[in-house]
Short mmCIF file of C-alpha atoms in Angstrom, two decimals:
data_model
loop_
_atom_site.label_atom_id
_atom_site.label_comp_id
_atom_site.label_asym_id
_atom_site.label_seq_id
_atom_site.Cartn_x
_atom_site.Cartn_y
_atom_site.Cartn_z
CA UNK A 1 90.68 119.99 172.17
CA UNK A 2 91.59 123.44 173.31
CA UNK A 3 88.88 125.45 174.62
CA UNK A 4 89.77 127.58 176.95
CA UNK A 5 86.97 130.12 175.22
CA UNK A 6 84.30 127.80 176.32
CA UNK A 7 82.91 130.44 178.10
CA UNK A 8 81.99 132.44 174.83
CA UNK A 9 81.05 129.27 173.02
CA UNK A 10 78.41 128.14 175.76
CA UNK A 11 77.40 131.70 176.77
CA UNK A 12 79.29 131.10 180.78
CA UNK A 13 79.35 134.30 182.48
CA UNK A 14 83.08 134.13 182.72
CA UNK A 15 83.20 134.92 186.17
CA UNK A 16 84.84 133.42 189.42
CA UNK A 17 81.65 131.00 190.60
CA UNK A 18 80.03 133.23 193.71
CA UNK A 19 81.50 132.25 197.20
CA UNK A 20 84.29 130.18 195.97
CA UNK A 21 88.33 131.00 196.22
CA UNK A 22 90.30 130.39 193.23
CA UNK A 23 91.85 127.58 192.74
CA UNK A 24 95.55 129.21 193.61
CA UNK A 25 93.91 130.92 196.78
CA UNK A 26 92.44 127.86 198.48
CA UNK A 27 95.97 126.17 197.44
CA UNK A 28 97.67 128.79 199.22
CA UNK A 29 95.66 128.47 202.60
CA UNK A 30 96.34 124.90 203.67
CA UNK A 31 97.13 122.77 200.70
CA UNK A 32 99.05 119.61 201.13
CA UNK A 33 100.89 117.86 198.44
CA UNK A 34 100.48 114.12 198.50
CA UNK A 35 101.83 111.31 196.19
CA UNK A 36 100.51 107.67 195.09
CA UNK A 37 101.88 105.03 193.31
CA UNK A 38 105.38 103.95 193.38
CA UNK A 39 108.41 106.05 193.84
CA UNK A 40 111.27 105.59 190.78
CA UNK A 41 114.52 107.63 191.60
CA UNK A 42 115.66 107.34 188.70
CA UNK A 43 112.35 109.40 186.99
CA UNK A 44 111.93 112.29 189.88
CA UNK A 45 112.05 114.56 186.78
CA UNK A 46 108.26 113.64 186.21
CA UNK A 47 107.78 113.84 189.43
CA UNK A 48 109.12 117.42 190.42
CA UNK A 49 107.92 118.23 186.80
CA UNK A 50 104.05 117.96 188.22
CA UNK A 51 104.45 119.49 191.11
CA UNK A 52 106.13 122.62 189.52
CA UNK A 53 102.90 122.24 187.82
CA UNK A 54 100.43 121.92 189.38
CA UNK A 55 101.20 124.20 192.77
CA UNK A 56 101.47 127.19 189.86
CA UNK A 57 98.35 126.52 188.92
CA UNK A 58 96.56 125.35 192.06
CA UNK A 59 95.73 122.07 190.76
CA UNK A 60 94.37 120.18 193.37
CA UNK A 61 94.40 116.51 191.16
CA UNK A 62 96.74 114.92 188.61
CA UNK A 63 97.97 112.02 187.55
CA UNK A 64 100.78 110.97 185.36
CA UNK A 65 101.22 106.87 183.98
CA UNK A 66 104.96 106.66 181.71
CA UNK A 67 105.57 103.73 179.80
CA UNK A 68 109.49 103.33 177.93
CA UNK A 69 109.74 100.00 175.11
CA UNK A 70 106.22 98.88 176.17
CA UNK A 71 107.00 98.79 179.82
CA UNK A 72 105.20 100.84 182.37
CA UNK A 73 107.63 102.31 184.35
CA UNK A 74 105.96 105.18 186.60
CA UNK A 75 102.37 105.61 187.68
CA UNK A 76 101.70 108.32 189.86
CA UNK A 77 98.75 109.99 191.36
CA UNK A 78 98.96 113.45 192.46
CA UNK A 79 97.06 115.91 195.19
CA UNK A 80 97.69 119.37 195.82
CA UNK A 81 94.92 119.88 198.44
CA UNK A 82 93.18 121.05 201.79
CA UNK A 83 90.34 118.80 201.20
CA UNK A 84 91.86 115.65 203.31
CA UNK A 85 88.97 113.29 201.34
CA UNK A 86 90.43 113.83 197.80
CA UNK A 87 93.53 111.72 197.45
CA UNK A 88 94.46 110.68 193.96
CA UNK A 89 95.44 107.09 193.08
CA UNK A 90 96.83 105.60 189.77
CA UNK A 91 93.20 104.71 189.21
CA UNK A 92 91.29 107.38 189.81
CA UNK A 93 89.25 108.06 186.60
CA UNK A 94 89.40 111.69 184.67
CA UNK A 95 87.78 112.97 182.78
CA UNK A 96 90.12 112.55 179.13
CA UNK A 97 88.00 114.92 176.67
CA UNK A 98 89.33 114.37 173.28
CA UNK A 99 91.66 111.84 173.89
CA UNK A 100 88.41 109.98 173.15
CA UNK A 101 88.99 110.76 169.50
CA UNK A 102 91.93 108.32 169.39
CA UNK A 103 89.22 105.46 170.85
CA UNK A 104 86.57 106.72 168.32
CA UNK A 105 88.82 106.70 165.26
CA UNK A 106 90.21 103.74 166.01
CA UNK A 107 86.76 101.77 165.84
CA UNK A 108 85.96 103.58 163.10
CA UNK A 109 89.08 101.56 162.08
CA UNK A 110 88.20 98.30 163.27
CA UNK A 111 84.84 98.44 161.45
CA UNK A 112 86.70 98.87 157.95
CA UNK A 113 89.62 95.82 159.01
CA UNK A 114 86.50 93.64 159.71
CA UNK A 115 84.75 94.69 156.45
CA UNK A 116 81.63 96.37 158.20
CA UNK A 117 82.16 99.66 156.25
CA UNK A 118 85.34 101.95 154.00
CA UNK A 119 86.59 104.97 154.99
CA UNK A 120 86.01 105.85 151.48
CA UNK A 121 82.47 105.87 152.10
CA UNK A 122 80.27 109.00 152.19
CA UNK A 123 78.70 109.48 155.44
CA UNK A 124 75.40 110.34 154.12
CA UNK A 125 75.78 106.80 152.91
CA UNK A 126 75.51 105.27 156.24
CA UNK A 127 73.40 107.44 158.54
CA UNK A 128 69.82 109.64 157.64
CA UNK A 129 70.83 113.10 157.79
CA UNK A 130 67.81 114.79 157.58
CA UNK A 131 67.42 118.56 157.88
CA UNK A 132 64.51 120.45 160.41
CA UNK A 133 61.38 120.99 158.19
CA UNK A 134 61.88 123.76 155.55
CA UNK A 135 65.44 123.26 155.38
CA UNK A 136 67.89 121.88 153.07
CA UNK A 137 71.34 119.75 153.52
CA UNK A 138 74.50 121.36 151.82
CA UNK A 139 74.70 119.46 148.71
CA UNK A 140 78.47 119.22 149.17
CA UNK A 141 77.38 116.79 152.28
CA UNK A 142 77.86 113.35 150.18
CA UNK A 143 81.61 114.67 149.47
CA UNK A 144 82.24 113.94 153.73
CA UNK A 145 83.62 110.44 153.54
CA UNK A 146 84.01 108.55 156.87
CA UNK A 147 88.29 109.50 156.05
CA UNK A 148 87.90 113.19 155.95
CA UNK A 149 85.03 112.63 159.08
CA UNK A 150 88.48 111.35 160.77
CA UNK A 151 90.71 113.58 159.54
CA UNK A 152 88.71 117.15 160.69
CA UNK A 153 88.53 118.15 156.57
CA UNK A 154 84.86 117.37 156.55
CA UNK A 155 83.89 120.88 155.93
CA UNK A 156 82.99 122.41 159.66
CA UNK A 157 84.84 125.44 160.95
CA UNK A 158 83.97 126.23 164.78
CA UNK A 159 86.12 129.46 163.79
CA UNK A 160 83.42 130.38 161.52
CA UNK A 161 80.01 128.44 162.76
CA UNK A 162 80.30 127.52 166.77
CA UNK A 163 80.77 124.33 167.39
CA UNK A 164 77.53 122.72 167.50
CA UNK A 165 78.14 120.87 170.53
CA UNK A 166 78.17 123.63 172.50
CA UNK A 167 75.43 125.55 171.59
CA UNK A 168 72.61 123.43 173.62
CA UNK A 169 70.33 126.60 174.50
CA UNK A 170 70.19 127.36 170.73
CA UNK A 171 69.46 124.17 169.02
CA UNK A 172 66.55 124.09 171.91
CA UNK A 173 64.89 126.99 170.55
CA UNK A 174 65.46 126.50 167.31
CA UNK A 175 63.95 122.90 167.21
CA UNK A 176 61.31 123.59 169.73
CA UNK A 177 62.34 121.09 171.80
CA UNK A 178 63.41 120.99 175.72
CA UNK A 179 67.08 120.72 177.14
CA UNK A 180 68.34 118.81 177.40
CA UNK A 181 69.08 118.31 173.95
CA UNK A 182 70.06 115.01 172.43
CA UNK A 183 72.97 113.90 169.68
CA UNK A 184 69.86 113.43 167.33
CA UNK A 185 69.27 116.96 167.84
CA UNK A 186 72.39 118.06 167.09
CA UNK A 187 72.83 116.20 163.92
CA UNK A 188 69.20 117.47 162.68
CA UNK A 189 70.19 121.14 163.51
CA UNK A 190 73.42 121.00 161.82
CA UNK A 191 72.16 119.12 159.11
CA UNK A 192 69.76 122.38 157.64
CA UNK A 193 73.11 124.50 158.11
CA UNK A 194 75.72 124.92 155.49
CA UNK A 195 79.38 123.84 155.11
CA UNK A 196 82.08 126.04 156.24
CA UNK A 197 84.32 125.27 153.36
CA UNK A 198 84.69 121.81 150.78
CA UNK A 199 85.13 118.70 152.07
CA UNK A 200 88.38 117.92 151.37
CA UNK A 201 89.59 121.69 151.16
CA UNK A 202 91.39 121.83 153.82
CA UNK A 203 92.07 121.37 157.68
CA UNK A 204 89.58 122.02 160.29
CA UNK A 205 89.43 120.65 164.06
CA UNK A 206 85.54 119.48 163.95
CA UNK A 207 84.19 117.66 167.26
CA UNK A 208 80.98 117.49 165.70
CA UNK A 209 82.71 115.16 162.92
CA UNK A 210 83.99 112.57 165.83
CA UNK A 211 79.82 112.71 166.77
CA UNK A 212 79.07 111.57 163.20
CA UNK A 213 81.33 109.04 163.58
CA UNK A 214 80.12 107.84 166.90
CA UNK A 215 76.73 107.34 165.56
CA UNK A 216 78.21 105.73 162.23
CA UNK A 217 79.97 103.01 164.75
CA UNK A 218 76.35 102.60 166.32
CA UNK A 219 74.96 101.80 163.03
CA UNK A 220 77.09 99.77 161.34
CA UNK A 221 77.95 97.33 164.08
CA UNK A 222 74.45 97.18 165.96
CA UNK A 223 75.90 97.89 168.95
CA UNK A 224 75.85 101.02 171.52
CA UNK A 225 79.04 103.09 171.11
CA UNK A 226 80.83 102.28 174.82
CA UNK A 227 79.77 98.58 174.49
CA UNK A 228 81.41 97.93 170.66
CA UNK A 229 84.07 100.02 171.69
CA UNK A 230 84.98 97.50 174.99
CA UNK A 231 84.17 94.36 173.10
CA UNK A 232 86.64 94.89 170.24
CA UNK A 233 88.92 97.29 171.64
CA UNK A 234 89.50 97.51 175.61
CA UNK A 235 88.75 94.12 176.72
CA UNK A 236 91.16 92.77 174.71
CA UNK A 237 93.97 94.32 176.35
CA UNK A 238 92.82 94.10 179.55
CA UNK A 239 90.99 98.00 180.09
CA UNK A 240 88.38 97.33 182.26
CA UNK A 241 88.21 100.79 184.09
CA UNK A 242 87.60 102.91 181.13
CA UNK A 243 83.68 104.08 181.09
CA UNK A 244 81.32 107.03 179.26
CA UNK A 245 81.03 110.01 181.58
CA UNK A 246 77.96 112.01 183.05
CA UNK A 247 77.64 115.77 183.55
CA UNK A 248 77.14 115.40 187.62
CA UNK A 249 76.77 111.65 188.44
CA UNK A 250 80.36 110.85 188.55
CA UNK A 251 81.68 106.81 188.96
CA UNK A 252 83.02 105.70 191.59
CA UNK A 253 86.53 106.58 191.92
CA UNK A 254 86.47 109.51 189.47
CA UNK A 255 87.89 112.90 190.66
CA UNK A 256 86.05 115.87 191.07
CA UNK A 257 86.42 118.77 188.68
CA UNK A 258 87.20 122.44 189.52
CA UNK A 259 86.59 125.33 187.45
CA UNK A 260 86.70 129.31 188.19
CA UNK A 261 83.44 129.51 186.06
CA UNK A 262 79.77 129.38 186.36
CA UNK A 263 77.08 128.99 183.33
CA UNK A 264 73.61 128.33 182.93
CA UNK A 265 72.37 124.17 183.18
CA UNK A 266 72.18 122.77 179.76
CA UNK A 267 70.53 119.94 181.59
CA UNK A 268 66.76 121.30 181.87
CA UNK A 269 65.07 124.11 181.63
CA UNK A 270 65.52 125.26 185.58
CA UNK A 271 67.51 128.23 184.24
CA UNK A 272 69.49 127.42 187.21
CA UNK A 273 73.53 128.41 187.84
CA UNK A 274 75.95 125.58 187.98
CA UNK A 275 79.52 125.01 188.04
CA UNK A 276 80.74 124.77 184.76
CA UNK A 277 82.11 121.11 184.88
CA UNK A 278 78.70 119.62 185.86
CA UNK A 279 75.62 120.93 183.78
CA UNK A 280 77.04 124.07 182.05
CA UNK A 281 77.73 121.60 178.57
CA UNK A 282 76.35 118.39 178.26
CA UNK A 283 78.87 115.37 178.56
CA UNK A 284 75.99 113.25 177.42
CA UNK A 285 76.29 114.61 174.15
CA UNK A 286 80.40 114.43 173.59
CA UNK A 287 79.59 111.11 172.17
CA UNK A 288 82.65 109.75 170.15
CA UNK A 289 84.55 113.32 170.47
CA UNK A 290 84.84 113.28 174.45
CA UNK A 291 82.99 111.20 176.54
CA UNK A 292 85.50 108.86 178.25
CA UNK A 293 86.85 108.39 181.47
CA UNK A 294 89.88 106.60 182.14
CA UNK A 295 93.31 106.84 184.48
CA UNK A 296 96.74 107.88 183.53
CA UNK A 297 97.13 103.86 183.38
CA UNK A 298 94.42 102.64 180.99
CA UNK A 299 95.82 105.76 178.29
CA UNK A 300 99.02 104.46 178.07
CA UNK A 301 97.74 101.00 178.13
CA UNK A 302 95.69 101.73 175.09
CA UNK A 303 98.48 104.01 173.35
CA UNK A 304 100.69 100.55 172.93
CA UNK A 305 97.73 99.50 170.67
CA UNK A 306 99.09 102.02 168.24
CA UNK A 307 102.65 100.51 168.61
CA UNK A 308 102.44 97.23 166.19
CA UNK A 309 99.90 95.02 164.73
CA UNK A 310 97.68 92.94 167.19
CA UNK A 311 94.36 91.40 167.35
CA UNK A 312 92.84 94.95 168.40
CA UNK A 313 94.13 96.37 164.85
CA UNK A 314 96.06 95.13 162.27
CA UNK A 315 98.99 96.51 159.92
CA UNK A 316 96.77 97.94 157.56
CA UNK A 317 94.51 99.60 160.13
CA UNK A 318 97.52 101.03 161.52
CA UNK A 319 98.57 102.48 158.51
CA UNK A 320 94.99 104.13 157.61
CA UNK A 321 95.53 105.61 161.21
CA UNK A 322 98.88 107.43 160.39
CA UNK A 323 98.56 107.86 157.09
CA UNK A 324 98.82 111.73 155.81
CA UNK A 325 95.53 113.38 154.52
CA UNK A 326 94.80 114.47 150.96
CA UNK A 327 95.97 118.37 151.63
CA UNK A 328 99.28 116.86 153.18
CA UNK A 329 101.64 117.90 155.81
CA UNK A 330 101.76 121.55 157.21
CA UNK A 331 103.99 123.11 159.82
CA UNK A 332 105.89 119.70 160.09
CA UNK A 333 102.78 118.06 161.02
CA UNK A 334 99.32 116.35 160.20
CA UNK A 335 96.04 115.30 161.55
CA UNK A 336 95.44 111.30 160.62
CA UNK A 337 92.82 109.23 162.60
CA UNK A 338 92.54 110.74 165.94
CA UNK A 339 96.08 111.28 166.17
CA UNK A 340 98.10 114.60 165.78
CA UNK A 341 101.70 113.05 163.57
CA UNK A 342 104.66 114.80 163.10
CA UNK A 343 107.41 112.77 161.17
CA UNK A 344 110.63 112.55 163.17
CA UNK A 345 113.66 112.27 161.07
CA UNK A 346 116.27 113.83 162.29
CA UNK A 347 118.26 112.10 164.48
CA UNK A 348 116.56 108.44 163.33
CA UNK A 349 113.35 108.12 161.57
CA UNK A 350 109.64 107.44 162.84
CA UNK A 351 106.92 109.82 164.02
CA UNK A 352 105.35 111.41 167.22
CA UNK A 353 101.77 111.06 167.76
CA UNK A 354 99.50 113.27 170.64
CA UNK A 355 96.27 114.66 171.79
CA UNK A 356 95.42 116.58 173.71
CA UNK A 357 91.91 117.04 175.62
CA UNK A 358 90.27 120.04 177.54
CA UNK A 359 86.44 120.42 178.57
CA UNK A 360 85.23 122.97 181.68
CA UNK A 361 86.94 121.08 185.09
CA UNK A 362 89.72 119.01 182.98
CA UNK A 363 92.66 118.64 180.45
CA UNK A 364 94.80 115.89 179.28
CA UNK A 365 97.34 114.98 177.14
CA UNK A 366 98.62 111.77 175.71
CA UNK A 367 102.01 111.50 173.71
CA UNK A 368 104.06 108.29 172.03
CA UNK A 369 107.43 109.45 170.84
CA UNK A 370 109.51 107.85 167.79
CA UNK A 371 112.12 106.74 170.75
CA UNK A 372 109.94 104.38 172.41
CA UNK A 373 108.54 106.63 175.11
CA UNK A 374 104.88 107.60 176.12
CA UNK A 375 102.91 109.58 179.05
CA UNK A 376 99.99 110.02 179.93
CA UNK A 377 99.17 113.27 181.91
CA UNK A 378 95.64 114.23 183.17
CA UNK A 379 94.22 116.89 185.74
CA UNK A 380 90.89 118.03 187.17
CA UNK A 381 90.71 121.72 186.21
CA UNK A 382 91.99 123.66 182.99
CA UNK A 383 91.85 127.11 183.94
CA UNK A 384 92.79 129.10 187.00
CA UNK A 385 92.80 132.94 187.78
CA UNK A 386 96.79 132.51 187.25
CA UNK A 387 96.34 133.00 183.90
CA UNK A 388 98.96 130.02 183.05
CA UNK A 389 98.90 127.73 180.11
CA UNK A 390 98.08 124.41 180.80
CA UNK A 391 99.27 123.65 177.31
CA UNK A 392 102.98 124.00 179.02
CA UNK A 393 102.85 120.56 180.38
CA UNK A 394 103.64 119.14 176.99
CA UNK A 395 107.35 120.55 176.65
CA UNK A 396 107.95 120.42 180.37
CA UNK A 397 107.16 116.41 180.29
CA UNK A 398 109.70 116.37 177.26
CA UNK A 399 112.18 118.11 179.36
CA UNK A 400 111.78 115.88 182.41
CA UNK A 401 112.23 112.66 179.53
CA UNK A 402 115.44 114.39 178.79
CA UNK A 403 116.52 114.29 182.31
CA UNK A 404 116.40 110.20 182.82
CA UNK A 405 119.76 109.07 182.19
CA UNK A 406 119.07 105.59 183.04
CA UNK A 407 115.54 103.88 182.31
CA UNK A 408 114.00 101.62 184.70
CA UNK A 409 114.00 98.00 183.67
CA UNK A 410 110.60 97.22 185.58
CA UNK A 411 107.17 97.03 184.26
CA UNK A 412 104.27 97.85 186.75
CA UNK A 413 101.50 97.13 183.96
CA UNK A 414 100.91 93.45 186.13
CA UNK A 415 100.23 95.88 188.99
CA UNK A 416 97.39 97.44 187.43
CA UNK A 417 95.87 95.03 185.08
#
């Protein structure tokens, strides 16, 4: 989920919030750098990879969890800090963003193995979309099957209508109701507004889609969202830490989140100025799109799910998961169910999967290579007056892979779960 133009999409001022250094200045002035979890010689690459990192950026919390043929082999919790209270552990909980999608797909998923639903089905099918008074759905609504829902081709284009789950003070006024504004809300609103192109047509990154299908797994199984997720999903492999976030009650253990922005609270109508992680968007509404909180740990942990058949999801499941879309591959690459895929076959055959996640105060990414290898990376901020990429942490993590000449034979999973 790149976003690093929140502050257009949710109206932020887009300036440094008032009395506060930037990130890189307060890392300059007495930052320490501190490291948790167990040291592996043999994968320093990761670890001087971070650092390089993070001290460009004046990231004050990170975390990193590497697992190689199943086995965890590096869990690491970063700090780059003057605040002596913030110490990062393998198990402090982030903020993931749209790593979520992976969860919410895969449900989606677990619904159709069990026979609760198909992904053939149209989503008007399964849930009351029903338009504000005096309005009318897009007729081209019963052509969004739960499959193209999954696959962003459901026919929203933040590009050409903002994304609707950013646009809280809107929806407010254009309802008549008070903020802060629910998921029903949302749906209702966008519901009266037209299609940005067919569904089906073509390729479209859609969080409001993952929504949908948050509410569809709500319906169907009977259940709240977090709750069928943990039953059929997490608890079976042991993820106990994993939990739905809030906009500024944070659980215990999670980090905090930095951001060089301010905005308006989409929590009520005080009118008041917040930091942009906590009350500028609504995490209560991120639903199936962005909601979770997890460690380094519990990603790669659930990313093995994705390696072979299980209990969680079966060979068929898997297959709906990776399988390529109706407008096919493009740029080497394809969106299937909550997974970016990008067939490997030179040099052996198989596929990469990733995603990556960035709200106001985090980003993350999560990878699983054809060669057996995964990481997790995750960090509490996702933009700093440096002007840097955080995107860059994707080929740098490849480049420290490419370092390891000899792979651990340990696994610290028992250490963790």
């Amino acid at each position: 989920m790149r976003r690093r133009d929140f502050a257009k999409l949710a109206g932020l001022a887009g300036v440094a919030a008032a009395g506060l250094p930037s990130a890189p200045a307060r890392a300059a002035a007495a930052a320490t750098w501190r490291v948790t979890g167990t040291s592996v010689p043999a994968l320093a690459s990761f670890d001087s990879t971070m650092k390089d990192f993070m001290q460009a950026r004046g990231v004050s919390g990170g975390q990193l969890a590497v697992t190689y043929q199943g086995r965890l082999v590096l869990a690491r919790g970063y700090t780059y800090s003057d605040d002596t209270s913030l110490t990062v552990q393998p198990t402090s909980l982030f903020r993931v963003a749209s790593l979520s999608k992976t969860v919410t797909a895969a449900a989606v998923a677990r619904l159709a193995q069990d026979g609760k639903l198909s992904l053939a089905s149209p989503v008007t099918s399964l849930l009351s979309l029903t338009p504000p008074d005096g309005q009318a759905a897009d007729p081209r609504l019963s052509n969004v099957s739960l499959l193209r829902l999954l696959q962003h081709t459901g026919g929203w284009d933040r590009a050409i209508t903002p994304d609707p789950l950013f646009q809280d003070r809107v929806i407010s006024r254009a309802l008549g109701v008070p903020m802060e504004i629910s998921g029903d809300d949302i749906v209702r609103y966008t519901t009266g507004k037209a299609l940005d192109f067919a569904p089906g047509g073509r390729y479209a990154y859609s969080n409001y889609g993952y929504l949908l299908a948050g509410q569809v797994i709500e319906k169907v199984s009977g259940m709240p969202y977090a709750s069928y997720v943990q039953q059929h999903l997490l608890n079976p492999i042991g993820i106990t830490r994993m939990k739905l976030g809030w906009s500024i009650a944070p659980h215990t253990g999670e980090v905090p989140y930095r951001s060089q922005y301010t905005g308006t609270t989409v929590l009520n109508e005080s009118g008041a100025t917040v930091a942009g992680p906590y009350g500028a968007f609504s995490m209560g509404n991120q639903w199936g799109n962005g909601r979770w909180v997890a460690s380094a740990v519990d990603m790669v942990r659930w990313a093995r799910v994705f390696d072979g058949a299980s209990s969680v999801l079966d060979s068929t499941s898997l297959a709906r998961v990776f399988a390529q879309p109706e407008i096919g591959v493009s740029n080497g690459w394809y969106y299937g169910l909550g997974w970016n895929v990008r067939p490997v076959t030179t040099g052996g055959t198989g596929r990469n999967t990733w995603h990556t996640g960035s709200l106001p105060g985090n980003y993350s990414l999560l990878v699983r290579t054809y060669q057996g290898m995964s990481w997790a990376a995750l960090f509490n901020q996702r933009d700093d007056a440096s002007g840097r990429s955080y995107d860059d942490i994707d080929p740098a993590l490849w480049t420290a892979s490419r370092a390891v000449t000899s792979w651990p034979a340990h696994d610290l999973f028992p250490n963790y779960f």
